[in-house]
Short mmCIF file of N, CA, C and O in Angstrom, two decimals:
data_model
loop_
_atom_site.label_atom_id
_atom_site.label_comp_id
_atom_site.label_asym_id
_atom_site.label_seq_id
_atom_site.Cartn_x
_atom_site.Cartn_y
_atom_site.Cartn_z
N MET U 1 113.43 48.55 93.00
CA MET U 1 113.38 49.96 92.60
C MET U 1 114.62 50.42 93.53
O MET U 1 114.44 50.48 94.78
N ASP U 2 115.44 51.29 92.98
CA ASP U 2 116.61 51.97 93.60
C ASP U 2 116.11 53.27 94.12
O ASP U 2 116.20 54.21 93.38
N LEU U 3 115.50 53.42 95.30
CA LEU U 3 114.90 54.58 95.79
C LEU U 3 116.01 55.86 95.82
O LEU U 3 115.55 56.87 95.52
N GLN U 4 117.14 55.33 96.22
CA GLN U 4 118.18 56.37 96.34
C GLN U 4 118.55 57.05 95.00
O GLN U 4 118.83 58.27 95.03
N LYS U 5 118.55 56.12 93.96
CA LYS U 5 118.97 56.63 92.61
C LYS U 5 117.92 57.42 92.09
O LYS U 5 118.11 58.57 91.53
N ILE U 6 116.66 57.22 92.36
CA ILE U 6 115.41 57.89 91.97
C ILE U 6 115.30 59.30 92.60
O ILE U 6 115.09 60.29 91.90
N PHE U 7 115.33 59.19 93.86
CA PHE U 7 114.77 60.37 94.79
C PHE U 7 116.06 61.02 95.48
O PHE U 7 115.85 62.12 96.13
N GLY U 8 117.22 60.52 95.32
CA GLY U 8 118.39 61.16 96.01
C GLY U 8 118.48 62.60 95.68
O GLY U 8 119.13 63.27 96.65
N LYS U 9 118.26 62.94 94.52
CA LYS U 9 118.44 64.36 93.99
C LYS U 9 117.62 65.41 94.96
O LYS U 9 117.87 66.44 94.97
N PHE U 10 116.63 64.87 95.70
CA PHE U 10 115.78 65.72 96.50
C PHE U 10 116.42 65.89 97.92
O PHE U 10 116.03 66.85 98.53
N ALA U 11 117.23 64.91 98.25
CA ALA U 11 117.90 64.88 99.58
C ALA U 11 118.72 66.29 99.66
O ALA U 11 119.34 66.83 98.82
N GLY U 12 118.38 66.95 100.74
CA GLY U 12 119.10 68.18 101.33
C GLY U 12 118.47 69.49 100.71
O GLY U 12 118.76 70.54 101.06
N LYS U 13 117.35 69.20 99.97
CA LYS U 13 116.78 70.52 99.29
C LYS U 13 115.75 71.08 100.54
O LYS U 13 115.16 70.46 101.18
N GLU U 14 115.81 72.41 100.42
CA GLU U 14 114.99 73.16 101.42
C GLU U 14 113.51 73.04 101.12
O GLU U 14 113.12 73.26 100.04
N ILE U 15 112.65 72.95 102.14
CA ILE U 15 111.10 72.92 102.01
C ILE U 15 110.73 73.99 102.97
O ILE U 15 111.02 74.23 104.01
N ASN U 16 109.76 74.82 102.41
CA ASN U 16 109.06 75.84 103.23
C ASN U 16 108.11 75.12 104.10
O ASN U 16 107.12 74.68 103.75
N VAL U 17 108.35 75.32 105.47
CA VAL U 17 107.55 74.68 106.36
C VAL U 17 106.91 75.85 107.21
O VAL U 17 107.61 76.79 107.59
N ILE U 18 105.64 75.76 107.40
CA ILE U 18 104.81 76.74 108.22
C ILE U 18 104.89 76.31 109.73
O ILE U 18 104.43 75.17 110.02
N GLU U 19 105.51 77.15 110.58
CA GLU U 19 105.52 76.80 111.87
C GLU U 19 104.59 77.67 112.78
O GLU U 19 104.29 78.88 112.47
N THR U 20 103.72 77.08 113.56
CA THR U 20 102.73 77.75 114.40
C THR U 20 103.07 77.29 115.87
O THR U 20 103.18 76.18 116.20
N LYS U 21 103.24 78.39 116.72
CA LYS U 21 103.54 78.22 118.17
C LYS U 21 102.06 78.15 118.91
O LYS U 21 101.19 78.80 118.54
N ARG U 22 102.08 77.02 119.67
CA ARG U 22 100.69 76.78 120.43
C ARG U 22 101.10 76.50 121.92
O ARG U 22 101.93 75.63 122.23
N LYS U 23 100.27 77.12 122.78
CA LYS U 23 100.47 76.86 124.16
C LYS U 23 99.54 75.49 124.50
O LYS U 23 98.37 75.44 124.11
N VAL U 24 100.31 74.50 125.21
CA VAL U 24 99.71 73.25 125.48
C VAL U 24 99.70 73.09 127.00
O VAL U 24 100.43 73.56 127.69
N ASN U 25 98.55 72.36 127.46
CA ASN U 25 98.39 72.01 128.83
C ASN U 25 97.91 70.60 128.79
O ASN U 25 96.92 70.04 128.22
N PHE U 26 98.81 69.59 129.44
CA PHE U 26 98.45 68.28 129.84
C PHE U 26 98.69 68.09 131.24
O PHE U 26 99.76 67.49 131.58
N PRO U 27 97.85 68.50 132.03
CA PRO U 27 98.10 68.49 133.54
C PRO U 27 98.47 66.99 134.04
O PRO U 27 99.38 66.88 134.96
N ASN U 28 97.81 66.04 133.51
CA ASN U 28 98.01 64.59 133.93
C ASN U 28 99.47 64.15 133.57
O ASN U 28 99.92 63.27 134.27
N LEU U 29 100.16 64.93 132.78
CA LEU U 29 101.45 64.63 132.35
C LEU U 29 102.55 65.65 132.87
O LEU U 29 103.59 65.45 132.73
N GLY U 30 102.04 66.56 133.66
CA GLY U 30 102.86 67.53 134.10
C GLY U 30 103.27 68.66 133.30
O GLY U 30 104.21 69.32 133.50
N ILE U 31 102.52 68.78 132.21
CA ILE U 31 102.82 69.88 131.19
C ILE U 31 101.84 70.84 131.25
O ILE U 31 100.59 70.76 131.11
N ILE U 32 102.29 72.03 131.69
CA ILE U 32 101.48 73.24 131.92
C ILE U 32 102.07 74.49 131.27
O ILE U 32 103.22 74.77 131.30
N ASP U 33 101.24 75.05 130.32
CA ASP U 33 101.50 76.24 129.70
C ASP U 33 102.88 76.13 128.76
O ASP U 33 103.64 77.07 128.77
N GLU U 34 103.21 74.88 128.25
CA GLU U 34 104.43 74.83 127.44
C GLU U 34 104.11 75.40 126.03
O GLU U 34 103.00 75.16 125.56
N ILE U 35 104.97 75.82 125.40
CA ILE U 35 104.88 76.34 124.00
C ILE U 35 105.44 75.12 123.08
O ILE U 35 106.68 74.79 123.24
N TRP U 36 104.62 74.88 122.26
CA TRP U 36 105.00 73.67 121.22
C TRP U 36 105.02 74.36 119.92
O TRP U 36 104.10 75.26 119.63
N THR U 37 105.75 73.84 119.03
CA THR U 37 105.75 74.31 117.66
C THR U 37 105.12 73.26 116.78
O THR U 37 105.57 72.02 116.70
N GLU U 38 104.11 73.60 115.96
CA GLU U 38 103.43 72.64 115.15
C GLU U 38 103.84 72.88 113.78
O GLU U 38 104.09 74.23 113.30
N CYS U 39 104.24 71.95 112.90
CA CYS U 39 104.62 72.15 111.58
C CYS U 39 103.60 71.79 110.56
O CYS U 39 102.97 70.84 110.80
N ASP U 40 103.52 72.43 109.53
CA ASP U 40 102.71 72.07 108.33
C ASP U 40 103.37 72.55 106.96
O ASP U 40 104.23 73.26 106.93
N LEU U 41 102.76 71.95 105.92
CA LEU U 41 103.33 72.27 104.75
C LEU U 41 102.23 72.67 103.78
O LEU U 41 101.05 72.43 103.90
N ASN U 42 102.58 73.53 102.74
CA ASN U 42 101.70 73.96 101.81
C ASN U 42 102.08 73.21 100.49
O ASN U 42 102.72 73.80 99.73
N GLU U 43 101.73 71.88 100.50
CA GLU U 43 102.28 71.00 99.43
C GLU U 43 102.06 71.46 98.08
O GLU U 43 102.71 71.16 97.14
N LYS U 44 100.78 72.03 97.89
CA LYS U 44 100.42 72.56 96.45
C LYS U 44 101.32 73.63 96.01
O LYS U 44 101.36 73.83 94.86
N GLU U 45 101.76 74.41 96.99
CA GLU U 45 102.51 75.66 96.47
C GLU U 45 104.27 75.41 96.61
O GLU U 45 104.92 76.20 96.19
N GLU U 46 104.50 74.29 97.06
CA GLU U 46 105.99 74.01 97.42
C GLU U 46 106.59 73.20 96.11
O GLU U 46 106.29 72.17 95.86
N PRO U 47 107.31 73.97 95.28
CA PRO U 47 107.77 73.40 93.95
C PRO U 47 108.77 72.14 94.06
O PRO U 47 108.51 71.31 93.33
N THR U 48 109.47 72.13 95.13
CA THR U 48 110.30 70.86 95.28
C THR U 48 109.35 69.62 95.59
O THR U 48 109.65 68.62 94.99
N LEU U 49 108.32 69.84 96.40
CA LEU U 49 107.50 68.67 96.60
C LEU U 49 106.66 68.39 95.50
O LEU U 49 106.40 67.21 95.24
N LYS U 50 106.26 69.32 94.78
CA LYS U 50 105.56 69.04 93.32
C LYS U 50 106.31 68.22 92.61
O LYS U 50 105.80 67.18 91.98
N GLU U 51 107.56 68.57 92.49
CA GLU U 51 108.58 67.75 91.50
C GLU U 51 108.79 66.37 92.09
O GLU U 51 108.59 65.34 91.44
N LEU U 52 108.91 66.13 93.36
CA LEU U 52 108.95 64.92 94.02
C LEU U 52 107.77 64.10 93.81
O LEU U 52 107.82 63.01 93.57
N TYR U 53 106.59 64.65 94.04
CA TYR U 53 105.27 64.03 93.72
C TYR U 53 105.24 63.61 92.34
O TYR U 53 104.83 62.36 92.12
N ASN U 54 105.58 64.25 91.34
CA ASN U 54 105.47 64.09 90.12
C ASN U 54 106.34 62.88 89.65
O ASN U 54 105.99 61.95 88.99
N THR U 55 107.58 62.91 90.24
CA THR U 55 108.51 61.85 89.94
C THR U 55 108.07 60.50 90.59
O THR U 55 107.98 59.48 90.04
N ALA U 56 107.44 60.58 91.74
CA ALA U 56 106.92 59.30 92.43
C ALA U 56 105.77 58.77 91.71
O ALA U 56 105.64 57.54 91.46
N SER U 57 105.04 59.61 91.13
CA SER U 57 103.84 59.24 90.22
C SER U 57 104.26 58.42 89.08
O SER U 57 103.56 57.52 88.68
N LYS U 58 105.33 58.86 88.53
CA LYS U 58 105.85 58.20 87.25
C LYS U 58 106.31 56.62 87.52
O LYS U 58 106.35 55.91 86.73
N TYR U 59 106.55 56.43 88.81
CA TYR U 59 106.92 55.12 89.27
C TYR U 59 105.73 54.44 90.07
O TYR U 59 105.94 53.45 90.68
N GLY U 60 104.50 54.92 89.90
CA GLY U 60 103.32 54.47 90.57
C GLY U 60 103.24 54.50 92.10
O GLY U 60 102.60 53.81 92.66
N LEU U 61 103.99 55.45 92.53
CA LEU U 61 103.92 55.77 94.11
C LEU U 61 103.23 56.89 94.60
O LEU U 61 103.19 57.94 93.86
N ASN U 62 102.65 56.89 95.63
CA ASN U 62 102.06 57.98 96.40
C ASN U 62 103.17 58.40 97.39
O ASN U 62 104.02 57.63 97.80
N VAL U 63 103.07 59.72 98.01
CA VAL U 63 104.07 60.20 98.86
C VAL U 63 103.36 60.47 100.16
O VAL U 63 102.36 61.12 100.25
N ARG U 64 104.04 60.00 101.22
CA ARG U 64 103.75 60.49 102.67
C ARG U 64 104.89 61.32 103.07
O ARG U 64 106.00 60.83 103.34
N THR U 65 104.59 62.54 103.51
CA THR U 65 105.70 63.36 104.01
C THR U 65 105.59 63.27 105.64
O THR U 65 104.57 63.15 106.21
N TRP U 66 106.84 63.17 106.21
CA TRP U 66 106.84 63.31 107.62
C TRP U 66 107.72 64.48 108.19
O TRP U 66 108.73 64.78 107.63
N LEU U 67 107.06 65.30 109.01
CA LEU U 67 107.59 66.49 109.65
C LEU U 67 107.76 66.20 111.13
O LEU U 67 107.19 65.28 111.65
N PRO U 68 108.69 66.99 111.92
CA PRO U 68 108.80 66.78 113.31
C PRO U 68 107.37 66.85 114.02
O PRO U 68 106.62 67.76 113.67
N GLY U 69 107.23 65.92 114.91
CA GLY U 69 105.98 66.05 115.57
C GLY U 69 104.79 65.40 114.94
O GLY U 69 103.80 65.09 115.65
N TRP U 70 104.90 64.94 113.72
CA TRP U 70 103.76 64.35 112.99
C TRP U 70 103.69 62.85 113.30
O TRP U 70 104.75 62.27 113.51
N GLY U 71 102.50 62.34 113.45
CA GLY U 71 102.23 60.94 113.72
C GLY U 71 101.49 60.45 112.57
O GLY U 71 100.89 61.13 111.73
N SER U 72 101.34 59.08 112.61
CA SER U 72 100.39 58.59 111.46
C SER U 72 100.11 57.10 111.98
O SER U 72 100.62 56.58 113.05
N THR U 73 99.32 56.44 111.13
CA THR U 73 99.20 55.08 111.37
C THR U 73 100.33 54.19 110.98
O THR U 73 101.33 54.72 110.28
N HIS U 74 100.43 53.01 111.45
CA HIS U 74 101.51 52.04 111.14
C HIS U 74 101.18 51.16 110.10
O HIS U 74 101.68 49.96 109.99
N ASP U 75 100.27 51.51 109.15
CA ASP U 75 99.97 50.68 108.10
C ASP U 75 101.00 50.63 107.02
O ASP U 75 101.88 51.59 107.07
N TYR U 76 101.15 49.65 106.21
CA TYR U 76 102.14 49.45 105.15
C TYR U 76 101.49 49.56 103.83
O TYR U 76 100.55 48.77 103.63
N ALA U 77 101.89 50.38 102.94
CA ALA U 77 101.47 50.55 101.60
C ALA U 77 102.53 50.34 100.60
O ALA U 77 103.58 51.11 100.72
N GLU U 78 102.44 49.29 99.81
CA GLU U 78 103.59 48.98 98.94
C GLU U 78 103.88 50.00 97.81
O GLU U 78 104.89 50.03 97.15
N ASN U 79 102.81 50.92 97.59
CA ASN U 79 102.97 51.84 96.73
C ASN U 79 103.12 53.37 97.26
O ASN U 79 103.04 54.31 96.59
N ARG U 80 103.56 53.38 98.51
CA ARG U 80 103.68 54.70 99.19
C ARG U 80 105.27 54.83 99.59
O ARG U 80 106.00 54.13 100.18
N LEU U 81 105.77 56.14 99.15
CA LEU U 81 107.06 56.62 99.41
C LEU U 81 107.02 57.46 100.68
O LEU U 81 106.26 58.31 100.71
N ASN U 82 107.77 57.13 101.57
CA ASN U 82 107.85 57.91 102.86
C ASN U 82 109.01 58.86 102.62
O ASN U 82 110.26 58.39 102.48
N VAL U 83 108.72 60.19 102.88
CA VAL U 83 109.87 61.13 102.75
C VAL U 83 109.88 61.92 104.13
O VAL U 83 108.88 62.46 104.60
N TYR U 84 111.10 62.13 104.69
CA TYR U 84 111.19 62.66 105.95
C TYR U 84 111.90 64.12 105.68
O TYR U 84 112.85 64.30 105.11
N ILE U 85 111.32 65.10 106.42
CA ILE U 85 111.70 66.34 106.45
C ILE U 85 112.13 66.81 107.92
O ILE U 85 111.28 66.76 108.93
N GLU U 86 113.27 67.32 108.08
CA GLU U 86 113.75 67.72 109.38
C GLU U 86 114.32 69.19 109.47
O GLU U 86 114.68 69.65 108.45
N LYS U 87 114.16 69.82 110.65
CA LYS U 87 114.73 71.08 110.69
C LYS U 87 116.23 70.98 111.14
O LYS U 87 116.48 70.22 112.15
N GLU U 88 117.01 71.46 110.34
CA GLU U 88 118.52 71.45 110.68
C GLU U 88 119.05 72.57 111.38
O GLU U 88 118.34 73.53 111.85
N ALA U 89 120.37 72.43 111.75
CA ALA U 89 120.96 73.37 112.79
C ALA U 89 120.79 74.80 112.38
O ALA U 89 120.85 75.71 113.22
N ASP U 90 120.80 75.11 111.03
CA ASP U 90 120.60 76.44 110.53
C ASP U 90 119.30 76.96 110.44
O ASP U 90 118.87 78.06 110.08
N GLY U 91 118.19 76.05 111.14
CA GLY U 91 116.95 76.59 111.16
C GLY U 91 116.01 76.32 109.95
O GLY U 91 114.79 76.59 109.91
N LYS U 92 116.58 75.65 108.88
CA LYS U 92 116.00 75.49 107.82
C LYS U 92 115.38 73.95 107.69
O LYS U 92 116.17 73.15 108.07
N TYR U 93 114.29 73.81 107.07
CA TYR U 93 113.72 72.46 106.86
C TYR U 93 114.20 71.96 105.60
O TYR U 93 114.28 72.59 104.56
N ARG U 94 114.78 70.57 105.61
CA ARG U 94 115.22 70.01 104.49
C ARG U 94 114.80 68.60 104.32
O ARG U 94 114.59 67.81 105.32
N ILE U 95 114.80 68.06 103.12
CA ILE U 95 114.39 66.74 102.83
C ILE U 95 115.56 65.89 103.35
O ILE U 95 116.79 66.29 102.92
N GLN U 96 115.34 64.80 104.02
CA GLN U 96 116.51 64.02 104.50
C GLN U 96 116.81 62.89 103.58
O GLN U 96 116.01 62.61 102.63
N ASN U 97 118.06 62.52 103.60
CA ASN U 97 118.49 61.38 102.71
C ASN U 97 118.00 60.01 103.12
O ASN U 97 118.74 59.16 103.32
N GLU U 98 116.70 59.90 103.28
CA GLU U 98 116.00 58.55 103.65
C GLU U 98 114.80 58.40 102.95
O GLU U 98 113.87 59.40 103.23
N PHE U 99 114.68 57.52 102.08
CA PHE U 99 113.45 57.20 101.45
C PHE U 99 113.01 55.88 101.63
O PHE U 99 113.85 54.88 101.39
N ARG U 100 111.89 55.66 102.01
CA ARG U 100 111.33 54.21 102.29
C ARG U 100 110.04 53.96 101.72
O ARG U 100 109.19 54.84 101.71
N ILE U 101 109.78 52.64 101.35
CA ILE U 101 108.39 52.30 100.86
C ILE U 101 107.78 51.94 102.20
O ILE U 101 108.34 51.15 102.98
N GLY U 102 106.35 52.15 102.31
CA GLY U 102 105.59 51.67 103.33
C GLY U 102 104.47 52.42 103.73
O GLY U 102 104.12 53.38 103.23
#
């Protein structure tokens, strides 16, 4: 399956990401009162993601989105498309031109 051909049209599209500032303390790591930005998606209301999910579904794929600071398990799923969203220099979040199965 040529992921770039199927999903490349989504690369560079802006995604509405919800940023929440939070003060964190990890004294054992020397982190005291640092402000971290947490990112989240409203996937059900984001039209670009809805279209991407529908396209993936046509090919029998589920989608896992990756935002800055997000972690996950390192399991591998043959039917899962990984989509990466990054904050760019202009402050907007966009889907990156990188699509992987796993």
